[in-house]
């Protein structure tokens, strides 16, 4: 694929956030219909805010009436800085909107990444958002094409040598917002997540947060079959604080939205840190390297969760 942001016969329209009960005001200007339309014309797929990005944004910056399990941040339990790298940031909506939850004076950092040709879009939106709130000490933009080890090594080198803005501290979170779609990009995406969750670029308890909308399950499921071999993951749950002060029952977050949609919280399987990552993308997606063996295998976590979610709708 010559340019994954401009696939053949591309015909997409700006998205809306009408499915949320209380859409945040800050989405209207930078990410409204007209802004997205212009960004799509110039940047293709990267210019659109995809549906699962909206539910990830709510999870990362929740309204007061929602509780999540696990929560994104435990301010009362914070120990050290929060240092986030986002893959496929697109127009930067996720990063820009959670910036208010982070604290630069505590060493918090947000690194937004995408293809080199998309980085100008992210930088432009960060600069626009900075007119009201200074984000220059918090948000940084770097090129990172999935599967490009050179890009990962460059970020790793800056981290190891303490180049600004890293200050010798590893990442605590990896964000993936609605990135699972093209079959040919599944293995490169998984490879980059695996590489970024290794020492020294990752902290010992680095968390991977993935928002996902099912579009073509048969094409997308190989990602989950391989992802679950390297990561332990679970769906985020949500409950609502009702007007009378009571709490609703816990339910899978995303089940109320068309898709279906999910937000998953994942951590590396400790034993996987010793496994050899196969160099061939087809082998990686087929499970080679997992469990320390070079033979095909697959994890069934996603299939189980999908069956459970179907039971919830009956």
mmCIF file of C-alpha atoms in Angstrom:
data_model
loop_
_atom_site.group_PDB
_atom_site.id
_atom_site.type_symbol
_atom_site.label_atom_id
_atom_site.label_comp_id
_atom_site.label_asym_id
_atom_site.label_seq_id
_atom_site.Cartn_x
_atom_site.Cartn_y
_atom_site.Cartn_z
ATOM 1 C CA UNK A 1 0.000 0.000 0.000
ATOM 2 C CA UNK A 2 1.680 3.192 -1.208
ATOM 3 C CA UNK A 3 -0.060 5.487 1.258
ATOM 4 C CA UNK A 4 -2.203 3.887 3.934
ATOM 5 C CA UNK A 5 -3.983 7.186 4.568
ATOM 6 C CA UNK A 6 -5.216 7.349 0.982
ATOM 7 C CA UNK A 7 -6.368 3.835 0.059
ATOM 8 C CA UNK A 8 -7.970 3.260 -3.325
ATOM 9 C CA UNK A 9 -11.542 4.608 -3.641
ATOM 10 C CA UNK A 10 -11.309 6.468 -0.337
ATOM 11 C CA UNK A 11 -14.711 7.994 0.428
ATOM 12 C CA UNK A 12 -15.099 9.032 4.056
ATOM 13 C CA UNK A 13 -16.977 11.817 5.793
ATOM 14 C CA UNK A 14 -16.287 13.635 9.080
ATOM 15 C CA UNK A 15 -17.478 11.783 12.161
ATOM 16 C CA UNK A 16 -19.742 13.109 14.873
ATOM 17 C CA UNK A 17 -19.839 12.621 18.625
ATOM 18 C CA UNK A 18 -23.640 12.738 18.810
ATOM 19 C CA UNK A 19 -23.735 9.355 20.561
ATOM 20 C CA UNK A 20 -22.239 10.864 23.721
ATOM 21 C CA UNK A 21 -24.607 12.414 26.232
ATOM 22 C CA UNK A 22 -22.473 15.466 26.863
ATOM 23 C CA UNK A 23 -20.010 16.098 24.026
ATOM 24 C CA UNK A 24 -17.127 18.271 25.262
ATOM 25 C CA UNK A 25 -17.005 21.810 23.933
ATOM 26 C CA UNK A 26 -13.346 21.541 23.012
ATOM 27 C CA UNK A 27 -14.184 19.076 20.251
ATOM 28 C CA UNK A 28 -16.342 21.549 18.350
ATOM 29 C CA UNK A 29 -13.602 23.815 17.018
ATOM 30 C CA UNK A 30 -10.559 21.687 16.240
ATOM 31 C CA UNK A 31 -12.509 18.532 15.461
ATOM 32 C CA UNK A 32 -15.851 19.754 14.199
ATOM 33 C CA UNK A 33 -17.302 18.872 10.793
ATOM 34 C CA UNK A 34 -15.514 21.555 8.795
ATOM 35 C CA UNK A 35 -12.138 21.033 10.460
ATOM 36 C CA UNK A 36 -12.308 17.301 9.854
ATOM 37 C CA UNK A 37 -13.416 17.813 6.258
ATOM 38 C CA UNK A 38 -10.368 19.962 5.525
ATOM 39 C CA UNK A 39 -8.050 17.550 7.324
ATOM 40 C CA UNK A 40 -9.440 14.565 5.391
ATOM 41 C CA UNK A 41 -8.831 16.344 2.089
ATOM 42 C CA UNK A 42 -5.186 16.937 2.998
ATOM 43 C CA UNK A 43 -4.344 13.929 5.195
ATOM 44 C CA UNK A 44 -6.900 11.283 4.245
ATOM 45 C CA UNK A 45 -7.800 8.728 6.917
ATOM 46 C CA UNK A 46 -5.564 10.470 9.468
ATOM 47 C CA UNK A 47 -7.687 13.613 9.266
ATOM 48 C CA UNK A 48 -10.864 11.920 10.475
ATOM 49 C CA UNK A 49 -11.693 11.344 14.131
ATOM 50 C CA UNK A 50 -12.701 7.688 14.232
ATOM 51 C CA UNK A 51 -15.553 6.485 16.417
ATOM 52 C CA UNK A 52 -13.580 4.514 19.001
ATOM 53 C CA UNK A 53 -11.464 7.620 19.637
ATOM 54 C CA UNK A 54 -14.453 9.332 21.230
ATOM 55 C CA UNK A 55 -15.004 6.577 23.795
ATOM 56 C CA UNK A 56 -11.284 6.448 24.596
ATOM 57 C CA UNK A 57 -11.325 10.199 25.140
ATOM 58 C CA UNK A 58 -14.180 9.848 27.646
ATOM 59 C CA UNK A 59 -12.316 7.067 29.457
ATOM 60 C CA UNK A 60 -9.099 9.090 29.686
ATOM 61 C CA UNK A 61 -10.882 12.273 30.787
ATOM 62 C CA UNK A 62 -14.127 11.041 32.397
ATOM 63 C CA UNK A 63 -17.137 13.123 33.399
ATOM 64 C CA UNK A 64 -17.975 13.112 37.099
ATOM 65 C CA UNK A 65 -20.972 10.815 36.680
ATOM 66 C CA UNK A 66 -18.940 7.857 35.361
ATOM 67 C CA UNK A 67 -16.698 5.394 37.202
ATOM 68 C CA UNK A 68 -14.320 3.137 35.279
ATOM 69 C CA UNK A 69 -12.620 -0.096 36.248
ATOM 70 C CA UNK A 70 -9.710 0.007 35.891
ATOM 71 C CA UNK A 71 -9.516 3.825 36.024
ATOM 72 C CA UNK A 72 -6.994 5.577 33.832
ATOM 73 C CA UNK A 73 -5.341 7.599 36.603
ATOM 74 C CA UNK A 74 -5.314 7.128 40.372
ATOM 75 C CA UNK A 75 -4.225 10.607 41.447
ATOM 76 C CA UNK A 76 -4.314 9.569 45.103
ATOM 77 C CA UNK A 77 -2.034 6.613 44.286
ATOM 78 C CA UNK A 78 0.237 8.404 41.841
ATOM 79 C CA UNK A 79 3.870 7.461 42.276
ATOM 80 C CA UNK A 80 6.053 9.282 39.809
ATOM 81 C CA UNK A 81 5.304 10.866 36.474
ATOM 82 C CA UNK A 82 2.760 9.811 33.855
ATOM 83 C CA UNK A 83 4.544 9.395 30.516
ATOM 84 C CA UNK A 84 2.400 8.470 27.527
ATOM 85 C CA UNK A 85 3.185 7.581 23.934
ATOM 86 C CA UNK A 86 0.303 7.424 21.466
ATOM 87 C CA UNK A 87 0.502 5.510 18.194
ATOM 88 C CA UNK A 88 -1.322 6.720 15.091
ATOM 89 C CA UNK A 89 -2.314 10.008 16.720
ATOM 90 C CA UNK A 90 -3.888 11.353 13.516
ATOM 91 C CA UNK A 91 -5.233 14.803 14.274
ATOM 92 C CA UNK A 92 -4.144 14.620 17.917
ATOM 93 C CA UNK A 93 -7.613 14.712 19.456
ATOM 94 C CA UNK A 94 -6.868 12.175 22.193
ATOM 95 C CA UNK A 95 -3.629 13.769 23.346
ATOM 96 C CA UNK A 96 -4.832 17.348 23.240
ATOM 97 C CA UNK A 97 -7.943 16.547 25.255
ATOM 98 C CA UNK A 98 -6.241 14.597 28.036
ATOM 99 C CA UNK A 99 -3.435 17.130 28.423
ATOM 100 C CA UNK A 100 -5.416 18.968 31.086
ATOM 101 C CA UNK A 101 -5.273 15.850 33.282
ATOM 102 C CA UNK A 102 -1.479 15.756 33.257
ATOM 103 C CA UNK A 103 1.030 17.768 35.280
ATOM 104 C CA UNK A 104 4.242 18.919 33.533
ATOM 105 C CA UNK A 105 5.783 20.032 36.839
ATOM 106 C CA UNK A 106 5.673 16.396 37.989
ATOM 107 C CA UNK A 107 7.442 15.245 34.837
ATOM 108 C CA UNK A 108 4.341 14.147 32.920
ATOM 109 C CA UNK A 109 4.863 13.788 29.188
ATOM 110 C CA UNK A 110 2.713 13.099 26.137
ATOM 111 C CA UNK A 111 4.433 11.943 22.943
ATOM 112 C CA UNK A 112 2.131 11.904 19.916
ATOM 113 C CA UNK A 113 3.291 9.913 16.900
ATOM 114 C CA UNK A 114 2.220 9.135 13.369
ATOM 115 C CA UNK A 115 3.634 8.870 9.867
ATOM 116 C CA UNK A 116 6.082 11.683 9.027
ATOM 117 C CA UNK A 117 3.617 13.213 6.561
ATOM 118 C CA UNK A 118 0.890 13.369 9.259
ATOM 119 C CA UNK A 119 3.012 15.036 11.949
ATOM 120 C CA UNK A 120 2.353 18.549 10.558
ATOM 121 C CA UNK A 121 -1.382 18.034 11.197
ATOM 122 C CA UNK A 122 -0.740 17.059 14.825
ATOM 123 C CA UNK A 123 1.649 19.979 15.352
ATOM 124 C CA UNK A 124 -0.816 22.434 13.832
ATOM 125 C CA UNK A 125 -3.631 21.293 16.133
ATOM 126 C CA UNK A 126 -1.362 21.339 19.194
ATOM 127 C CA UNK A 127 -0.333 24.897 18.350
ATOM 128 C CA UNK A 128 -3.978 25.907 17.882
ATOM 129 C CA UNK A 129 -4.949 24.350 21.207
ATOM 130 C CA UNK A 130 -1.984 26.052 22.891
ATOM 131 C CA UNK A 131 -3.515 29.472 22.261
ATOM 132 C CA UNK A 132 -5.672 28.913 25.339
ATOM 133 C CA UNK A 133 -3.477 26.481 27.284
ATOM 134 C CA UNK A 134 0.275 26.173 27.000
ATOM 135 C CA UNK A 135 1.023 22.617 25.884
ATOM 136 C CA UNK A 136 4.603 23.088 24.690
ATOM 137 C CA UNK A 137 6.120 21.585 27.861
ATOM 138 C CA UNK A 138 3.757 18.630 27.836
ATOM 139 C CA UNK A 139 2.966 17.489 24.274
ATOM 140 C CA UNK A 140 5.671 16.531 21.798
ATOM 141 C CA UNK A 141 5.351 15.110 18.286
ATOM 142 C CA UNK A 142 7.580 12.503 16.658
ATOM 143 C CA UNK A 143 7.395 10.432 13.450
ATOM 144 C CA UNK A 144 6.718 6.751 14.071
ATOM 145 C CA UNK A 145 5.597 4.441 11.290
ATOM 146 C CA UNK A 146 4.384 1.093 12.616
ATOM 147 C CA UNK A 147 6.958 -1.604 12.125
ATOM 148 C CA UNK A 148 9.713 0.951 11.544
ATOM 149 C CA UNK A 149 12.425 -0.131 13.972
ATOM 150 C CA UNK A 150 14.542 2.888 13.046
ATOM 151 C CA UNK A 151 11.828 5.241 14.290
ATOM 152 C CA UNK A 152 11.513 3.254 17.538
ATOM 153 C CA UNK A 153 15.299 3.212 17.985
ATOM 154 C CA UNK A 154 15.445 6.982 17.542
ATOM 155 C CA UNK A 155 12.905 7.500 20.312
ATOM 156 C CA UNK A 156 14.716 4.934 22.451
ATOM 157 C CA UNK A 157 18.063 6.687 21.876
ATOM 158 C CA UNK A 158 16.625 10.047 22.909
ATOM 159 C CA UNK A 159 15.231 8.409 26.038
ATOM 160 C CA UNK A 160 18.467 6.644 27.010
ATOM 161 C CA UNK A 161 20.586 9.755 26.477
ATOM 162 C CA UNK A 162 18.111 12.056 28.208
ATOM 163 C CA UNK A 163 17.390 14.182 25.184
ATOM 164 C CA UNK A 164 14.578 16.707 25.623
ATOM 165 C CA UNK A 165 11.724 15.989 26.342
ATOM 166 C CA UNK A 166 12.412 12.537 27.811
ATOM 167 C CA UNK A 167 14.562 13.297 30.878
ATOM 168 C CA UNK A 168 15.593 9.680 31.436
ATOM 169 C CA UNK A 169 12.187 8.330 32.431
ATOM 170 C CA UNK A 170 10.409 5.436 30.695
ATOM 171 C CA UNK A 171 6.881 5.447 29.322
ATOM 172 C CA UNK A 172 4.036 4.367 31.600
ATOM 173 C CA UNK A 173 1.276 4.104 28.960
ATOM 174 C CA UNK A 174 0.860 3.286 25.274
ATOM 175 C CA UNK A 175 -2.352 4.556 23.645
ATOM 176 C CA UNK A 176 -3.884 2.975 20.548
ATOM 177 C CA UNK A 177 -7.073 4.681 19.421
ATOM 178 C CA UNK A 178 -9.095 2.877 16.709
ATOM 179 C CA UNK A 179 -6.021 1.581 14.876
ATOM 180 C CA UNK A 180 -7.052 -1.990 14.050
ATOM 181 C CA UNK A 181 -8.424 -2.047 10.517
ATOM 182 C CA UNK A 182 -6.165 -2.760 7.493
ATOM 183 C CA UNK A 183 -4.932 -6.387 7.552
ATOM 184 C CA UNK A 184 -1.513 -5.414 6.171
ATOM 185 C CA UNK A 185 -0.949 -3.030 9.106
ATOM 186 C CA UNK A 186 -1.871 -5.440 11.907
ATOM 187 C CA UNK A 187 1.559 -7.081 12.227
ATOM 188 C CA UNK A 188 3.525 -3.781 12.006
ATOM 189 C CA UNK A 189 1.236 -2.298 14.678
ATOM 190 C CA UNK A 190 1.711 -5.295 16.975
ATOM 191 C CA UNK A 191 5.473 -5.245 16.408
ATOM 192 C CA UNK A 192 5.671 -1.584 17.426
ATOM 193 C CA UNK A 193 3.566 -2.142 20.559
ATOM 194 C CA UNK A 194 5.819 -5.048 21.551
ATOM 195 C CA UNK A 195 8.994 -3.025 20.936
ATOM 196 C CA UNK A 196 7.694 -0.037 22.899
ATOM 197 C CA UNK A 197 6.784 -2.218 25.879
ATOM 198 C CA UNK A 198 10.371 -3.373 26.420
ATOM 199 C CA UNK A 199 12.990 -1.976 28.811
ATOM 200 C CA UNK A 200 14.452 0.662 28.781
ATOM 201 C CA UNK A 201 11.787 2.526 26.824
ATOM 202 C CA UNK A 202 8.982 1.096 28.965
ATOM 203 C CA UNK A 203 8.456 1.059 32.688
ATOM 204 C CA UNK A 204 8.037 -2.313 34.456
ATOM 205 C CA UNK A 205 4.247 -1.938 34.647
ATOM 206 C CA UNK A 206 3.581 -0.163 31.358
ATOM 207 C CA UNK A 207 -0.092 -0.254 30.396
ATOM 208 C CA UNK A 208 -1.418 -0.471 26.848
ATOM 209 C CA UNK A 209 -4.849 1.076 26.287
ATOM 210 C CA UNK A 210 -6.615 0.090 23.073
ATOM 211 C CA UNK A 211 -9.964 1.398 21.834
ATOM 212 C CA UNK A 212 -11.492 -0.693 19.087
ATOM 213 C CA UNK A 213 -14.574 -0.770 16.892
ATOM 214 C CA UNK A 214 -15.360 -3.977 15.041
ATOM 215 C CA UNK A 215 -15.671 -3.321 11.317
ATOM 216 C CA UNK A 216 -14.557 -6.547 9.638
ATOM 217 C CA UNK A 217 -14.083 -9.165 12.322
ATOM 218 C CA UNK A 218 -12.636 -11.845 10.067
ATOM 219 C CA UNK A 219 -9.895 -9.463 8.903
ATOM 220 C CA UNK A 220 -9.196 -7.973 12.329
ATOM 221 C CA UNK A 221 -9.324 -11.050 14.582
ATOM 222 C CA UNK A 222 -5.780 -12.246 13.682
ATOM 223 C CA UNK A 223 -4.456 -9.195 15.542
ATOM 224 C CA UNK A 224 -6.184 -10.235 18.757
ATOM 225 C CA UNK A 225 -5.100 -13.852 18.354
ATOM 226 C CA UNK A 226 -1.477 -12.684 18.311
ATOM 227 C CA UNK A 227 -1.824 -9.747 20.738
ATOM 228 C CA UNK A 228 -3.149 -12.021 23.492
ATOM 229 C CA UNK A 229 -0.055 -14.202 23.273
ATOM 230 C CA UNK A 230 2.169 -11.281 24.305
ATOM 231 C CA UNK A 231 -0.251 -9.307 26.502
ATOM 232 C CA UNK A 232 -2.782 -9.990 29.237
ATOM 233 C CA UNK A 233 -5.787 -7.763 28.582
ATOM 234 C CA UNK A 234 -9.286 -7.116 29.856
ATOM 235 C CA UNK A 235 -12.193 -4.876 28.829
ATOM 236 C CA UNK A 236 -12.731 -1.650 30.742
ATOM 237 C CA UNK A 237 -15.961 -1.604 32.769
ATOM 238 C CA UNK A 238 -18.162 1.405 33.514
ATOM 239 C CA UNK A 239 -20.909 2.336 35.939
ATOM 240 C CA UNK A 240 -22.953 5.523 36.223
ATOM 241 C CA UNK A 241 -23.624 7.676 39.253
ATOM 242 C CA UNK A 242 -27.390 8.181 39.120
ATOM 243 C CA UNK A 243 -29.195 11.432 40.131
ATOM 244 C CA UNK A 244 -30.495 9.834 43.334
ATOM 245 C CA UNK A 245 -26.946 9.071 44.450
ATOM 246 C CA UNK A 246 -27.056 5.360 43.701
ATOM 247 C CA UNK A 247 -24.798 3.556 41.269
ATOM 248 C CA UNK A 248 -25.772 1.524 38.237
ATOM 249 C CA UNK A 249 -24.377 -1.974 37.820
ATOM 250 C CA UNK A 250 -21.021 -2.470 36.143
ATOM 251 C CA UNK A 251 -21.131 -3.128 32.405
ATOM 252 C CA UNK A 252 -18.557 -3.417 29.660
ATOM 253 C CA UNK A 253 -17.655 0.058 28.482
ATOM 254 C CA UNK A 254 -18.588 0.463 24.831
ATOM 255 C CA UNK A 255 -21.466 -2.022 24.887
ATOM 256 C CA UNK A 256 -23.993 0.812 24.669
ATOM 257 C CA UNK A 257 -22.486 2.148 21.433
ATOM 258 C CA UNK A 258 -22.922 0.913 17.897
ATOM 259 C CA UNK A 259 -20.042 -1.221 16.705
ATOM 260 C CA UNK A 260 -19.664 -2.959 18.992
ATOM 261 C CA UNK A 261 -16.853 -0.986 20.574
ATOM 262 C CA UNK A 262 -14.343 -1.864 23.286
ATOM 263 C CA UNK A 263 -11.646 -0.271 25.404
ATOM 264 C CA UNK A 264 -9.035 -2.777 26.555
ATOM 265 C CA UNK A 265 -6.404 -2.371 29.268
ATOM 266 C CA UNK A 266 -3.352 -4.577 28.694
ATOM 267 C CA UNK A 267 0.050 -5.405 30.218
ATOM 268 C CA UNK A 268 2.920 -7.500 28.914
ATOM 269 C CA UNK A 269 3.001 -11.134 29.935
ATOM 270 C CA UNK A 270 6.134 -11.226 32.129
ATOM 271 C CA UNK A 271 7.454 -14.352 30.420
ATOM 272 C CA UNK A 272 7.138 -12.672 26.998
ATOM 273 C CA UNK A 273 9.970 -10.293 27.848
ATOM 274 C CA UNK A 274 12.374 -13.149 27.146
ATOM 275 C CA UNK A 275 10.824 -14.259 23.857
ATOM 276 C CA UNK A 276 12.423 -13.640 20.464
ATOM 277 C CA UNK A 277 10.318 -11.387 18.231
ATOM 278 C CA UNK A 278 10.173 -12.931 14.723
ATOM 279 C CA UNK A 279 11.375 -10.629 11.957
ATOM 280 C CA UNK A 280 8.731 -11.764 9.481
ATOM 281 C CA UNK A 281 5.339 -10.056 9.864
ATOM 282 C CA UNK A 282 3.390 -13.144 8.838
ATOM 283 C CA UNK A 283 5.198 -15.201 11.450
ATOM 284 C CA UNK A 284 4.529 -12.602 14.155
ATOM 285 C CA UNK A 285 0.804 -12.559 13.394
ATOM 286 C CA UNK A 286 0.764 -16.372 13.311
ATOM 287 C CA UNK A 287 2.156 -16.638 16.824
ATOM 288 C CA UNK A 288 5.771 -17.526 16.088
ATOM 289 C CA UNK A 289 8.066 -16.515 18.948
ATOM 290 C CA UNK A 290 5.320 -16.646 21.566
ATOM 291 C CA UNK A 291 5.854 -19.158 24.384
ATOM 292 C CA UNK A 292 9.465 -19.281 23.254
ATOM 293 C CA UNK A 293 8.756 -21.499 20.250
ATOM 294 C CA UNK A 294 8.878 -20.859 16.513
ATOM 295 C CA UNK A 295 5.587 -22.476 15.544
ATOM 296 C CA UNK A 296 2.081 -21.096 14.876
ATOM 297 C CA UNK A 297 -0.315 -20.520 17.754
ATOM 298 C CA UNK A 298 -3.150 -18.183 18.758
ATOM 299 C CA UNK A 299 -4.778 -16.775 21.894
ATOM 300 C CA UNK A 300 -8.559 -17.042 22.378
ATOM 301 C CA UNK A 301 -9.083 -14.191 24.870
ATOM 302 C CA UNK A 302 -10.854 -11.976 22.352
ATOM 303 C CA UNK A 303 -13.151 -14.762 21.162
ATOM 304 C CA UNK A 304 -14.159 -15.438 24.769
ATOM 305 C CA UNK A 305 -14.802 -11.756 25.479
ATOM 306 C CA UNK A 306 -16.817 -11.436 22.281
ATOM 307 C CA UNK A 307 -19.033 -14.371 23.253
ATOM 308 C CA UNK A 308 -19.524 -12.836 26.700
ATOM 309 C CA UNK A 309 -20.494 -9.500 25.150
ATOM 310 C CA UNK A 310 -23.063 -11.251 22.961
ATOM 311 C CA UNK A 311 -24.556 -12.802 26.087
ATOM 312 C CA UNK A 312 -24.809 -9.329 27.631
ATOM 313 C CA UNK A 313 -26.989 -8.108 24.759
ATOM 314 C CA UNK A 314 -29.491 -10.971 24.977
#
